[in-house]
Amino acid sequence: MPAALPRPSITGVILAGGQGRRMGHVDKGLQRLDGKPMVQWVLERFAPQVDEVIINANQNVAQYQTLGHKVVPDAIGGFAGPLAGLHRGLSAATHELVATVPCDSPFLPLDLIARLYGALSTNQAELAVARTGDQPHPVFCLTHKSVLPGLTTFLESGGRKIDTWYAALKVVEVRFDDEAAAFSNINTPDELRQMQRSPAQ
């Protein structure tokens, strides 16, 4: 059999641009879990899987910069949601493939990118999205920079819903039922306290 082609380089974007409403209007990525900011837990699992890391943040930029990676705010104003973060990440990315993960999922799969890329390339898709059970997780995705013009048009026309945007793309959903707990996210102070007592393995 012919040797497999090497995987192209990938830019990883950590989405930390939200307002943290359910966390009490504080920056979720900077809330501490077992002594470290949540974004640092995410970074430690995500960075080895990609070739460049960008952090999308609209607040506390200087604190995020201490992590040693480029930090970029949304280009679309008004805390427009994860699509605005993807849009800014695509614009700033060095590489043609771009992956996103949220800042509040500190136990994300260590094989996330390998599995998303395998499905993206095998299916010649424009976007690969993680899924567990009947629940897609569109903030855990891998896509091509070529989707940027369409995403820009969608956002500029007022679109904000991820599923509405990607309905127009060739999407492959990638099952992670064997790692469902890895997609646990921390949205509230109570969830953060519970995770401190019994962190996921």
PDB file of N, CA and C in Angstrom, residues 12 15 187:
ATOM      1  N   GLY A  12      -4.782  25.968  15.593  1.00  0.00           N
ATOM      2  CA  GLY A  12      -5.796  25.721  16.613  1.00  0.00           C
ATOM      3  C   GLY A  12      -6.231  27.019  17.261  1.00  0.00           C
ATOM      4  N   LEU A  15     -11.470  29.239  21.846  1.00  0.00           N
ATOM      5  CA  LEU A  15     -12.530  30.240  21.898  1.00  0.00           C
ATOM      6  C   LEU A  15     -12.762  30.681  23.338  1.00  0.00           C
ATOM      7  N   ASN A 187     -19.804  25.654  32.945  1.00  0.00           N
ATOM      8  CA  ASN A 187     -20.503  26.901  32.639  1.00  0.00           C
ATOM      9  C   ASN A 187     -20.853  27.742  33.856  1.00  0.00           C
TER      10      ASN A 187
END
